[in-house]
mmCIF file of C-alpha atoms and ligand atoms in Angstrom:
data_model
loop_
_atom_site.group_PDB
_atom_site.id
_atom_site.type_symbol
_atom_site.label_atom_id
_atom_site.label_comp_id
_atom_site.label_asym_id
_atom_site.label_seq_id
_atom_site.Cartn_x
_atom_site.Cartn_y
_atom_site.Cartn_z
ATOM 1 C CA MET A 140 65.428 -12.424 -0.217
ATOM 2 C CA GLN A 141 68.290 -10.894 -2.141
ATOM 3 C CA ARG A 142 65.123 -7.898 -3.722
ATOM 4 C CA ALA A 143 63.928 -6.766 -0.723
ATOM 5 C CA GLY A 144 65.663 -3.498 -0.283
ATOM 6 C CA VAL A 145 65.364 -2.333 -3.873
ATOM 7 C CA SER A 146 62.665 0.196 -3.973
ATOM 8 C CA ALA A 147 60.510 1.029 -6.353
ATOM 9 C CA ALA A 148 62.847 3.648 -7.068
ATOM 10 C CA ALA A 149 65.866 1.857 -8.021
ATOM 11 C CA LEU A 150 64.395 -0.811 -9.827
ATOM 12 C CA ALA A 151 62.674 1.600 -12.124
ATOM 13 C CA LEU A 152 66.286 2.922 -12.785
ATOM 14 C CA CYS A 153 67.743 0.133 -13.763
ATOM 15 C CA LEU A 154 65.084 0.433 -17.253
ATOM 16 C CA PRO A 155 65.780 1.622 -20.199
ATOM 17 C CA MET A 156 64.792 4.496 -20.198
ATOM 18 C CA PRO A 157 63.019 5.103 -24.016
ATOM 19 C CA LEU A 158 60.511 2.291 -22.077
ATOM 20 C CA LEU A 159 60.152 4.195 -18.945
ATOM 21 C CA ALA A 160 59.492 7.219 -20.957
ATOM 22 C CA GLN A 161 56.906 5.770 -22.952
ATOM 23 C CA GLU A 162 54.990 4.474 -20.052
ATOM 24 C CA THR A 163 55.179 7.581 -18.671
ATOM 25 C CA ALA A 164 53.167 9.280 -22.232
ATOM 26 C CA ASP A 165 51.287 6.402 -22.505
ATOM 27 C CA ALA A 166 49.534 6.638 -19.035
ATOM 28 C CA ALA A 167 48.719 10.554 -19.159
ATOM 29 C CA ALA A 168 47.528 9.959 -22.430
ATOM 30 C CA GLN A 169 44.885 7.618 -20.829
ATOM 31 C CA PRO A 170 41.817 9.501 -19.541
ATOM 32 C CA ALA A 171 41.017 9.247 -15.375
ATOM 33 C CA ALA A 172 39.010 6.382 -14.270
ATOM 34 C CA LYS A 173 35.866 8.349 -14.033
ATOM 35 C CA ALA A 174 32.990 8.290 -11.715
ATOM 36 C CA VAL A 175 29.973 7.692 -13.414
ATOM 37 C CA GLU A 176 28.108 10.117 -13.578
ATOM 38 C CA ARG A 177 24.079 9.775 -12.791
ATOM 39 C CA THR A 178 21.154 10.920 -15.550
ATOM 40 C CA GLU A 179 17.660 10.065 -14.824
ATOM 41 C CA ASN A 180 16.110 7.480 -16.175
ATOM 42 C CA GLY A 181 13.800 9.719 -18.582
ATOM 43 C CA LEU A 182 10.543 8.161 -17.529
ATOM 44 C CA ALA A 183 7.585 9.442 -16.213
ATOM 45 C CA ARG A 184 7.489 13.404 -18.220
ATOM 46 C CA THR A 185 4.815 13.902 -17.282
ATOM 47 C CA PRO A 186 2.417 13.304 -13.382
ATOM 48 C CA PRO A 187 2.080 9.604 -13.879
ATOM 49 C CA MET A 188 -1.553 9.153 -14.158
ATOM 50 C CA GLY A 189 -3.814 5.333 -12.736
ATOM 51 C CA TRP A 190 -5.023 3.640 -9.544
ATOM 52 C CA ASN A 191 -3.236 1.637 -6.202
ATOM 53 C CA SER A 192 -4.791 -0.970 -4.456
ATOM 54 C CA TRP A 193 -3.779 0.664 -0.690
ATOM 55 C CA ASN A 194 -6.796 3.362 -0.073
ATOM 56 C CA LYS A 195 -8.900 1.262 -0.720
ATOM 57 C CA PHE A 196 -8.567 -2.012 0.291
ATOM 58 C CA ALA A 197 -4.909 -2.335 2.522
ATOM 59 C CA CYS A 198 -4.690 -5.443 2.817
ATOM 60 C CA ASN A 199 -6.845 -7.270 1.870
ATOM 61 C CA VAL A 200 -6.562 -6.368 -2.433
ATOM 62 C CA ASN A 201 -6.419 -10.174 -4.202
ATOM 63 C CA GLU A 202 -6.226 -11.114 -8.142
ATOM 64 C CA ALA A 203 -9.626 -10.101 -7.889
ATOM 65 C CA ILE A 204 -9.731 -6.665 -7.284
ATOM 66 C CA VAL A 205 -7.468 -5.321 -9.546
ATOM 67 C CA ARG A 206 -8.636 -8.075 -12.426
ATOM 68 C CA LYS A 207 -12.624 -5.968 -11.965
ATOM 69 C CA THR A 208 -10.249 -2.515 -11.441
ATOM 70 C CA ALA A 209 -7.909 -3.095 -14.342
ATOM 71 C CA ASP A 210 -11.589 -4.163 -16.180
ATOM 72 C CA ALA A 211 -13.426 -1.074 -15.333
ATOM 73 C CA MET A 212 -10.725 1.392 -15.874
ATOM 74 C CA SER A 213 -10.252 -0.788 -19.868
ATOM 75 C CA THR A 214 -14.093 0.929 -20.086
ATOM 76 C CA ASN A 215 -15.238 3.452 -17.757
ATOM 77 C CA GLY A 216 -13.142 5.666 -19.488
ATOM 78 C CA MET A 217 -10.316 5.874 -17.311
ATOM 79 C CA ARG A 218 -8.276 4.373 -19.748
ATOM 80 C CA ASP A 219 -8.392 6.971 -22.629
ATOM 81 C CA ALA A 220 -8.407 9.922 -20.608
ATOM 82 C CA GLY A 221 -4.182 8.777 -18.658
ATOM 83 C CA TYR A 222 -4.848 5.955 -16.196
ATOM 84 C CA GLN A 223 -2.340 3.825 -17.022
ATOM 85 C CA PHE A 224 -1.443 2.285 -14.121
ATOM 86 C CA VAL A 225 -2.332 0.056 -12.156
ATOM 87 C CA VAL A 226 -0.756 -0.310 -8.712
ATOM 88 C CA ILE A 227 -1.194 -3.663 -5.941
ATOM 89 C CA ASP A 228 -0.027 -1.946 -3.145
ATOM 90 C CA ASP A 229 1.762 -3.467 0.450
ATOM 91 C CA CYS A 230 1.165 -7.579 1.357
ATOM 92 C CA TRP A 231 0.770 -9.542 -2.187
ATOM 93 C CA HIS A 232 4.090 -10.662 -0.943
ATOM 94 C CA GLY A 233 4.044 -14.786 0.316
ATOM 95 C CA GLU A 234 7.271 -16.574 1.169
ATOM 96 C CA ARG A 235 10.374 -16.152 -1.172
ATOM 97 C CA ASP A 236 11.693 -18.611 -2.204
ATOM 98 C CA ASP A 237 14.203 -21.430 -1.575
ATOM 99 C CA ASN A 238 17.058 -18.834 -4.190
ATOM 100 C CA GLY A 239 15.565 -15.726 -2.060
ATOM 101 C CA PHE A 240 13.195 -15.081 -4.947
ATOM 102 C CA ILE A 241 9.914 -13.662 -4.146
ATOM 103 C CA GLN A 242 6.096 -15.008 -4.302
ATOM 104 C CA ALA A 243 3.040 -13.841 -4.461
ATOM 105 C CA ASP A 244 0.721 -14.783 -1.572
ATOM 106 C CA GLY A 245 -0.925 -18.387 -3.343
ATOM 107 C CA LYS A 246 -4.166 -17.074 -2.218
ATOM 108 C CA ARG A 247 -4.906 -14.264 -2.844
ATOM 109 C CA PHE A 248 -2.118 -14.330 -6.318
ATOM 110 C CA PRO A 249 -3.729 -18.435 -7.582
ATOM 111 C CA SER A 250 -2.698 -17.059 -10.341
ATOM 112 C CA GLY A 251 -0.065 -15.401 -9.921
ATOM 113 C CA ILE A 252 1.946 -12.165 -10.460
ATOM 114 C CA LYS A 253 3.257 -12.451 -14.719
ATOM 115 C CA ALA A 254 -0.203 -13.710 -15.710
ATOM 116 C CA LEU A 255 -1.292 -10.613 -13.939
ATOM 117 C CA SER A 256 0.179 -9.011 -15.705
ATOM 118 C CA ASP A 257 -0.593 -10.357 -18.345
ATOM 119 C CA TYR A 258 -3.864 -9.156 -18.321
ATOM 120 C CA ILE A 259 -3.385 -6.157 -17.203
ATOM 121 C CA HIS A 260 -1.003 -4.997 -20.217
ATOM 122 C CA SER A 261 -4.030 -7.618 -22.374
ATOM 123 C CA LYS A 262 -6.743 -4.984 -21.222
ATOM 124 C CA GLY A 263 -3.769 -1.627 -22.455
ATOM 125 C CA LEU A 264 -2.610 -1.218 -19.096
ATOM 126 C CA LYS A 265 0.470 -1.179 -16.811
ATOM 127 C CA LEU A 266 0.927 -3.738 -13.759
ATOM 128 C CA GLY A 267 2.500 -1.155 -11.152
ATOM 129 C CA ILE A 268 3.651 -2.789 -7.648
ATOM 130 C CA TYR A 269 5.359 -2.670 -4.400
ATOM 131 C CA SER A 270 8.138 -3.669 -2.248
ATOM 132 C CA ASP A 271 10.314 -1.206 0.692
ATOM 133 C CA ALA A 272 13.272 -0.366 1.291
ATOM 134 C CA GLY A 273 13.892 -2.275 5.473
ATOM 135 C CA ARG A 274 13.971 -5.627 5.259
ATOM 136 C CA GLN A 275 10.038 -6.103 6.289
ATOM 137 C CA THR A 276 7.305 -4.082 4.339
ATOM 138 C CA CYS A 277 5.040 -1.441 6.951
ATOM 139 C CA GLY A 278 2.111 -4.931 6.241
ATOM 140 C CA GLY A 279 4.937 -7.165 7.535
ATOM 141 C CA ARG A 280 4.879 -8.952 4.087
ATOM 142 C CA PRO A 281 9.215 -9.526 3.183
ATOM 143 C CA GLY A 282 11.095 -6.090 2.192
ATOM 144 C CA SER A 283 14.128 -6.407 0.005
ATOM 145 C CA GLN A 284 16.635 -5.247 1.757
ATOM 146 C CA GLY A 285 19.457 -7.746 0.373
ATOM 147 C CA HIS A 286 17.582 -9.114 -1.912
ATOM 148 C CA GLU A 287 17.355 -5.186 -4.762
ATOM 149 C CA TYR A 288 18.880 -7.701 -8.132
ATOM 150 C CA GLN A 289 17.316 -10.163 -7.440
ATOM 151 C CA ASP A 290 13.647 -8.660 -6.679
ATOM 152 C CA ALA A 291 14.033 -6.338 -9.642
ATOM 153 C CA ILE A 292 14.845 -8.882 -11.937
ATOM 154 C CA THR A 293 11.455 -10.935 -10.705
ATOM 155 C CA TYR A 294 9.409 -7.359 -11.453
ATOM 156 C CA ALA A 295 11.245 -7.717 -14.751
ATOM 157 C CA ARG A 296 10.556 -10.742 -15.990
ATOM 158 C CA TRP A 297 6.983 -10.423 -14.566
ATOM 159 C CA GLY A 298 6.275 -7.393 -16.665
ATOM 160 C CA VAL A 299 5.835 -5.087 -13.902
ATOM 161 C CA ASP A 300 6.561 -1.087 -14.900
ATOM 162 C CA TYR A 301 6.167 0.801 -11.978
ATOM 163 C CA LEU A 302 7.561 -0.081 -8.257
ATOM 164 C CA LYS A 303 6.495 2.132 -4.909
ATOM 165 C CA TYR A 304 9.280 1.028 -2.945
ATOM 166 C CA ASP A 305 8.959 1.581 0.896
ATOM 167 C CA TRP A 306 10.913 3.021 3.599
ATOM 168 C CA CYS A 307 9.445 0.852 7.050
ATOM 169 C CA ASN A 308 12.170 -1.615 8.647
ATOM 170 C CA THR A 309 14.446 0.243 7.411
ATOM 171 C CA GLY A 310 16.938 0.761 10.732
ATOM 172 C CA THR A 311 19.776 3.028 9.941
ATOM 173 C CA ARG A 312 20.073 2.262 6.390
ATOM 174 C CA ASN A 313 20.838 5.614 4.827
ATOM 175 C CA ALA A 314 17.830 6.809 2.344
ATOM 176 C CA GLN A 315 19.213 8.169 -0.923
ATOM 177 C CA GLU A 316 21.996 5.174 -0.735
ATOM 178 C CA ALA A 317 19.039 2.843 -0.444
ATOM 179 C CA TYR A 318 16.806 4.206 -2.907
ATOM 180 C CA THR A 319 19.376 4.846 -5.282
ATOM 181 C CA LEU A 320 20.729 0.445 -5.670
ATOM 182 C CA MET A 321 17.502 0.336 -6.329
ATOM 183 C CA ALA A 322 17.126 2.403 -9.209
ATOM 184 C CA ASP A 323 20.351 0.870 -10.227
ATOM 185 C CA ALA A 324 18.780 -2.880 -10.024
ATOM 186 C CA LEU A 325 15.865 -1.542 -12.130
ATOM 187 C CA ARG A 326 17.867 0.293 -13.950
ATOM 188 C CA SER A 327 20.416 -2.921 -15.023
ATOM 189 C CA THR A 328 17.546 -4.876 -15.627
ATOM 190 C CA GLY A 329 16.576 -3.245 -19.106
ATOM 191 C CA ARG A 330 13.352 -2.477 -18.890
ATOM 192 C CA ASP A 331 11.299 0.593 -18.438
ATOM 193 C CA ILE A 332 10.809 0.943 -14.755
ATOM 194 C CA VAL A 333 9.201 4.127 -12.820
ATOM 195 C CA PHE A 334 10.723 3.719 -9.210
ATOM 196 C CA SER A 335 8.316 5.308 -6.780
ATOM 197 C CA LEU A 336 9.628 7.414 -4.234
ATOM 198 C CA CYS A 337 8.474 6.734 -0.416
ATOM 199 C CA GLU A 338 10.133 7.670 3.127
ATOM 200 C CA TRP A 339 7.216 10.425 3.655
ATOM 201 C CA GLY A 340 9.368 13.180 3.029
ATOM 202 C CA ASN A 341 11.985 12.595 6.086
ATOM 203 C CA ASN A 342 15.513 12.762 3.579
ATOM 204 C CA ASP A 343 14.465 15.772 1.409
ATOM 205 C CA PRO A 344 14.461 13.241 -1.417
ATOM 206 C CA TRP A 345 13.163 16.220 -3.566
ATOM 207 C CA ARG A 346 17.307 17.158 -3.072
ATOM 208 C CA TRP A 347 18.833 14.106 -4.447
ATOM 209 C CA GLY A 348 15.567 11.707 -6.189
ATOM 210 C CA VAL A 349 16.217 13.183 -9.622
ATOM 211 C CA THR A 350 18.231 10.703 -10.600
ATOM 212 C CA VAL A 351 17.593 8.663 -8.473
ATOM 213 C CA GLY A 352 13.398 7.734 -9.171
ATOM 214 C CA ASN A 353 10.373 9.289 -11.060
ATOM 215 C CA LEU A 354 8.337 10.956 -8.458
ATOM 216 C CA TRP A 355 8.328 11.531 -4.054
ATOM 217 C CA ARG A 356 6.171 11.500 -1.522
ATOM 218 C CA THR A 357 6.781 14.168 0.610
ATOM 219 C CA THR A 358 4.376 13.371 3.552
ATOM 220 C CA GLY A 359 2.881 10.440 5.872
ATOM 221 C CA ASP A 360 0.054 9.466 4.859
ATOM 222 C CA ILE A 361 -3.373 11.468 3.402
ATOM 223 C CA MET A 362 -6.028 10.276 5.309
ATOM 224 C CA ASP A 363 -10.060 10.834 3.756
ATOM 225 C CA ARG A 364 -10.240 13.742 5.210
ATOM 226 C CA TRP A 365 -10.525 17.901 5.292
ATOM 227 C CA ASP A 366 -7.865 18.906 7.283
ATOM 228 C CA GLY A 367 -6.177 17.930 10.075
ATOM 229 C CA GLN A 368 -3.072 15.219 11.911
ATOM 230 C CA HIS A 369 -4.235 12.059 13.121
ATOM 231 C CA LYS A 370 -0.017 10.088 13.951
ATOM 232 C CA TYR A 371 1.134 9.895 10.832
ATOM 233 C CA SER A 372 -2.362 9.883 8.528
ATOM 234 C CA LEU A 373 -2.937 13.737 7.554
ATOM 235 C CA GLY A 374 -5.797 15.117 5.926
ATOM 236 C CA ILE A 375 -5.619 16.571 2.840
ATOM 237 C CA MET A 376 -5.369 20.966 3.443
ATOM 238 C CA THR A 377 -2.316 19.415 6.045
ATOM 239 C CA ILE A 378 -0.902 17.543 3.065
ATOM 240 C CA VAL A 379 -1.437 20.785 0.784
ATOM 241 C CA ASP A 380 0.739 23.651 3.229
ATOM 242 C CA ARG A 381 3.369 21.007 3.982
ATOM 243 C CA ASN A 382 3.694 19.882 -0.847
ATOM 244 C CA ALA A 383 2.968 24.129 -1.503
ATOM 245 C CA PRO A 384 6.833 24.983 -0.621
ATOM 246 C CA LEU A 385 8.358 22.170 -2.636
ATOM 247 C CA TYR A 386 7.450 23.744 -6.347
ATOM 248 C CA PRO A 387 10.737 24.765 -7.660
ATOM 249 C CA PHE A 388 11.555 20.744 -7.463
ATOM 250 C CA ALA A 389 9.116 19.737 -9.297
ATOM 251 C CA GLY A 390 9.736 19.251 -13.203
ATOM 252 C CA PRO A 391 8.896 16.626 -16.761
ATOM 253 C CA GLY A 392 10.612 12.953 -15.238
ATOM 254 C CA HIS A 393 10.368 13.703 -11.341
ATOM 255 C CA TRP A 394 7.825 15.142 -9.041
ATOM 256 C CA ASN A 395 6.396 15.674 -5.748
ATOM 257 C CA ASP A 396 4.497 13.213 -4.712
ATOM 258 C CA PRO A 397 1.190 14.403 -1.756
ATOM 259 C CA ASP A 398 1.194 10.604 -2.233
ATOM 260 C CA MET A 399 -2.279 8.694 -3.294
ATOM 261 C CA LEU A 400 -5.823 10.176 -4.456
ATOM 262 C CA GLU A 401 -9.068 10.041 -1.566
ATOM 263 C CA VAL A 402 -11.568 10.977 -4.391
ATOM 264 C CA GLY A 403 -14.907 8.165 -3.781
ATOM 265 C CA ASN A 404 -13.605 7.170 -0.670
ATOM 266 C CA GLY A 405 -16.421 8.550 1.306
ATOM 267 C CA GLY A 406 -14.955 10.671 3.831
ATOM 268 C CA MET A 407 -15.418 13.547 1.933
ATOM 269 C CA THR A 408 -18.243 16.054 0.524
ATOM 270 C CA ASP A 409 -18.036 16.106 -2.833
ATOM 271 C CA THR A 410 -17.235 19.836 -3.121
ATOM 272 C CA GLU A 411 -14.166 18.467 -0.965
ATOM 273 C CA TYR A 412 -13.377 16.304 -4.129
ATOM 274 C CA ARG A 413 -13.590 18.157 -6.314
ATOM 275 C CA ALA A 414 -10.639 20.738 -4.398
ATOM 276 C CA HIS A 415 -8.918 18.162 -3.651
ATOM 277 C CA PHE A 416 -8.425 16.667 -7.129
ATOM 278 C CA SER A 417 -8.082 20.476 -8.060
ATOM 279 C CA LEU A 418 -4.864 21.685 -5.378
ATOM 280 C CA TRP A 419 -3.272 17.402 -7.056
ATOM 281 C CA ALA A 420 -3.559 19.064 -10.323
ATOM 282 C CA MET A 421 -2.658 21.838 -9.746
ATOM 283 C CA MET A 422 0.119 21.023 -7.965
ATOM 284 C CA ALA A 423 1.344 18.804 -10.833
ATOM 285 C CA ALA A 424 0.810 15.912 -8.425
ATOM 286 C CA PRO A 425 0.898 12.272 -9.316
ATOM 287 C CA LEU A 426 -3.038 11.114 -10.240
ATOM 288 C CA ILE A 427 -2.749 7.731 -8.466
ATOM 289 C CA ALA A 428 -7.289 6.849 -7.638
ATOM 290 C CA GLY A 429 -7.166 4.944 -4.414
ATOM 291 C CA ASN A 430 -10.954 4.649 -3.786
ATOM 292 C CA ASP A 431 -12.889 1.131 -5.676
ATOM 293 C CA ILE A 432 -12.848 2.105 -9.566
ATOM 294 C CA ASP A 433 -15.349 -1.307 -10.061
ATOM 295 C CA ALA A 434 -17.680 0.264 -7.049
ATOM 296 C CA MET A 435 -18.271 4.327 -7.978
ATOM 297 C CA ASP A 436 -20.163 6.290 -8.752
ATOM 298 C CA GLU A 437 -21.178 8.585 -11.134
ATOM 299 C CA LYS A 438 -20.852 11.984 -8.994
ATOM 300 C CA THR A 439 -16.580 10.208 -8.443
ATOM 301 C CA ARG A 440 -16.575 9.651 -11.776
ATOM 302 C CA THR A 441 -16.826 12.996 -13.103
ATOM 303 C CA ILE A 442 -14.719 14.143 -10.743
ATOM 304 C CA LEU A 443 -11.830 11.500 -11.389
ATOM 305 C CA LEU A 444 -12.815 11.618 -15.917
ATOM 306 C CA ASN A 445 -12.467 15.812 -15.255
ATOM 307 C CA LYS A 446 -10.196 16.182 -18.679
ATOM 308 C CA ASP A 447 -9.843 19.947 -17.546
ATOM 309 C CA VAL A 448 -8.942 19.459 -14.700
ATOM 310 C CA ILE A 449 -6.508 16.482 -15.621
ATOM 311 C CA ALA A 450 -4.735 18.163 -19.266
ATOM 312 C CA ILE A 451 -3.232 21.401 -16.440
ATOM 313 C CA ASP A 452 -1.971 18.000 -15.093
ATOM 314 C CA GLN A 453 -0.111 16.674 -17.519
ATOM 315 C CA ASP A 454 0.614 19.955 -19.034
ATOM 316 C CA PRO A 455 3.632 19.374 -21.161
ATOM 317 C CA LEU A 456 5.662 22.596 -18.789
ATOM 318 C CA GLY A 457 6.295 20.607 -15.569
ATOM 319 C CA GLN A 458 5.452 23.351 -13.531
ATOM 320 C CA GLN A 459 3.581 23.634 -9.900
ATOM 321 C CA ALA A 460 1.921 25.918 -8.967
ATOM 322 C CA GLN A 461 2.126 28.381 -6.149
ATOM 323 C CA ARG A 462 0.514 29.261 -3.826
ATOM 324 C CA VAL A 463 0.752 33.654 -5.637
ATOM 325 C CA ARG A 464 -1.878 34.780 -2.485
ATOM 326 C CA ASP A 465 -2.732 33.822 1.241
ATOM 327 C CA ASP A 466 -5.453 36.018 2.650
ATOM 328 C CA GLY A 467 -6.084 33.257 5.110
ATOM 329 C CA ASP A 468 -8.913 31.478 4.278
ATOM 330 C CA LYS A 469 -8.735 32.937 1.023
ATOM 331 C CA GLU A 470 -6.270 31.513 -1.641
ATOM 332 C CA VAL A 471 -4.977 32.434 -5.005
ATOM 333 C CA TRP A 472 -2.689 29.174 -7.034
ATOM 334 C CA SER A 473 -1.684 30.464 -10.445
ATOM 335 C CA ARG A 474 1.020 28.184 -12.622
ATOM 336 C CA ASP A 475 2.343 28.576 -16.247
ATOM 337 C CA LEU A 476 1.239 26.424 -18.697
ATOM 338 C CA ALA A 477 2.671 25.728 -22.254
ATOM 339 C CA ASP A 478 0.921 26.950 -24.409
ATOM 340 C CA GLY A 479 1.900 30.415 -22.113
ATOM 341 C CA GLY A 480 -1.471 30.071 -20.053
ATOM 342 C CA ARG A 481 -2.431 29.985 -17.163
ATOM 343 C CA ALA A 482 -4.504 27.998 -14.562
ATOM 344 C CA VAL A 483 -5.655 29.452 -11.311
ATOM 345 C CA LEU A 484 -7.154 27.899 -8.886
ATOM 346 C CA LEU A 485 -9.469 29.876 -6.003
ATOM 347 C CA LEU A 486 -9.186 27.873 -3.109
ATOM 348 C CA ASN A 487 -12.313 28.708 0.566
ATOM 349 C CA ARG A 488 -10.760 27.158 3.010
ATOM 350 C CA GLY A 489 -13.206 28.906 5.546
ATOM 351 C CA PRO A 490 -16.440 27.504 6.780
ATOM 352 C CA ALA A 491 -18.924 29.979 4.064
ATOM 353 C CA PRO A 492 -18.514 30.996 0.645
ATOM 354 C CA ALA A 493 -16.434 33.746 -0.001
ATOM 355 C CA THR A 494 -16.066 35.693 -3.388
ATOM 356 C CA ILE A 495 -11.904 35.964 -3.806
ATOM 357 C CA LYS A 496 -10.584 37.898 -7.108
ATOM 358 C CA VAL A 497 -6.646 37.582 -9.093
ATOM 359 C CA ASP A 498 -5.509 40.496 -10.390
ATOM 360 C CA TRP A 499 -3.656 39.953 -13.634
ATOM 361 C CA SER A 500 -0.214 40.969 -11.857
ATOM 362 C CA GLU A 501 -0.063 38.355 -9.862
ATOM 363 C CA ILE A 502 0.170 35.036 -12.080
ATOM 364 C CA GLY A 503 2.431 37.139 -14.063
ATOM 365 C CA TYR A 504 0.280 39.428 -16.987
ATOM 366 C CA PRO A 505 0.015 42.931 -16.835
ATOM 367 C CA ASN A 506 -3.400 44.285 -15.535
ATOM 368 C CA SER A 507 -3.937 46.009 -19.334
ATOM 369 C CA LEU A 508 -4.089 42.032 -20.897
ATOM 370 C CA ARG A 509 -7.611 41.326 -22.327
ATOM 371 C CA ALA A 510 -7.823 37.819 -21.529
ATOM 372 C CA ASP A 511 -9.819 34.273 -22.111
ATOM 373 C CA VAL A 512 -11.183 33.185 -18.837
ATOM 374 C CA ARG A 513 -12.734 28.754 -19.012
ATOM 375 C CA ASN A 514 -14.009 27.254 -15.911
ATOM 376 C CA LEU A 515 -12.998 23.953 -16.077
ATOM 377 C CA TRP A 516 -14.969 22.611 -13.911
ATOM 378 C CA THR A 517 -18.330 23.408 -15.336
ATOM 379 C CA HIS A 518 -16.396 23.996 -18.860
ATOM 380 C CA ARG A 519 -17.492 27.388 -19.487
ATOM 381 C CA SER A 520 -16.004 30.466 -20.551
ATOM 382 C CA GLU A 521 -16.109 33.044 -18.045
ATOM 383 C CA GLY A 522 -15.606 35.686 -21.428
ATOM 384 C CA ARG A 523 -12.601 37.933 -22.133
ATOM 385 C CA LYS A 524 -11.199 39.533 -18.848
ATOM 386 C CA ARG A 525 -9.761 42.852 -18.556
ATOM 387 C CA GLY A 526 -7.362 43.225 -14.871
ATOM 388 C CA SER A 527 -8.706 40.064 -13.605
ATOM 389 C CA TYR A 528 -11.059 37.726 -12.577
ATOM 390 C CA ALA A 529 -12.791 37.403 -8.700
ATOM 391 C CA ALA A 530 -15.522 34.339 -8.290
ATOM 392 C CA SER A 531 -17.562 33.314 -5.122
ATOM 393 C CA VAL A 532 -15.631 30.320 -3.963
ATOM 394 C CA PRO A 533 -17.907 27.747 -1.417
ATOM 395 C CA SER A 534 -16.607 26.651 1.366
ATOM 396 C CA HIS A 535 -14.224 23.709 1.034
ATOM 397 C CA GLY A 536 -14.143 24.073 -2.600
ATOM 398 C CA VAL A 537 -12.434 25.891 -6.003
ATOM 399 C CA VAL A 538 -13.403 27.876 -8.814
ATOM 400 C CA MET A 539 -10.162 26.342 -11.242
ATOM 401 C CA VAL A 540 -10.130 28.328 -14.766
ATOM 402 C CA ARG A 541 -7.488 28.356 -17.175
ATOM 403 C CA VAL A 542 -6.521 32.171 -18.214
ATOM 404 C CA GLN A 543 -6.192 32.670 -22.270
ATOM 405 C CA PRO A 544 -4.661 35.694 -23.039
HETATM 406 C C1 GLA B 734 3.769 3.205 3.928
HETATM 407 C C2 GLA B 734 2.558 3.969 3.345
HETATM 408 C C3 GLA B 734 1.464 3.969 2.216
HETATM 409 C C4 GLA B 734 1.610 2.248 2.035
HETATM 410 C C5 GLA B 734 2.009 1.144 3.047
HETATM 411 C C6 GLA B 734 1.643 0.340 3.199
HETATM 412 O O1 GLA B 734 2.382 3.432 5.163
HETATM 413 O O2 GLA B 734 3.153 5.106 2.516
HETATM 414 O O3 GLA B 734 1.320 4.463 1.096
HETATM 415 O O4 GLA B 734 1.530 1.697 1.097
HETATM 416 O O5 GLA B 734 3.051 1.751 3.968
HETATM 417 O O6 GLA B 734 2.086 -0.680 4.098
#
């Protein structure tokens, strides 16, 4: 070809100069294509509250259980106390249809998820669902890998309000990329869907999760025990010790998730369950009940419905408590509240009752200050205290108070 050897510069020289100058000026005036900055999705300004099927029912979940739970939550005070999401965890899935759209397991969910969703919404509650960033979920059901946008559209059509996204069978996938892909897919639907990251803290999600999701698991799975570890399952003291140092990363819209509650599942004493619930509230953790709501006893109900403790969890400042003193078995935790008060927790991990004392200087007040102390489990005033407060704390128990100058 005649012009093959003609350079771009030579061609440019053939152009009339004013035109070339004009194009250059136009190009300079155009802003360079900018990378789109990720922003938060604006949801979950306080830690999500609700119920999830896994801790009690595991893969035995079905439509009847979910309906009964929604019925109970809407009449037993839970909904009105803030428990909002009814989350179906693993094992609701059937196969994908010929076009790749996920179907519910027709035996367990004969009415389908849309009908269940309508039912849950009619009770003034919201629906959560579960999937996985791998080819299969942890329970061996179809995962979302390769179907992210298709699944997000399906969830939005069903009226899903919350997605828990697990991390089994993900091979060599990069977690940040995989979770960001699903976050974008969810956002592209235009529906408000709270996004719960569940990669167990393996990839430091607190470092990149703020603009990806609303909560991220910080540990392996909870077990209904005070302490210890069994394979991937951790007792609550083990979880607390892993979640505690992550306090700087929690705040409105993005929460550390030390896993769902075991309150009422039978493996701990009521004293221990009160400590579990109190610690989760102090840590601004999602309060996702994991027991059989329809059949719970009065003691369990009293714990889950303690509005004074829930108010600490849901405090709008969204600050996760810090352990301000650790004397072995005796600990003091504190968090600042939006009204300038403090929530203070005295925790006794030891085998016998113990007296634990907090000085005001440990919670950011001068010791000369007088402050009202209100006990959040007895719901009684402990009086006006100057400089400190001390209480006897049962073994494996807590005393939780609100300190108000
Ligand atoms: C993982 C998660 C659990 C639960 C199960 C379901 O273990 O961490 O919370 O969702 O999968 O299989």
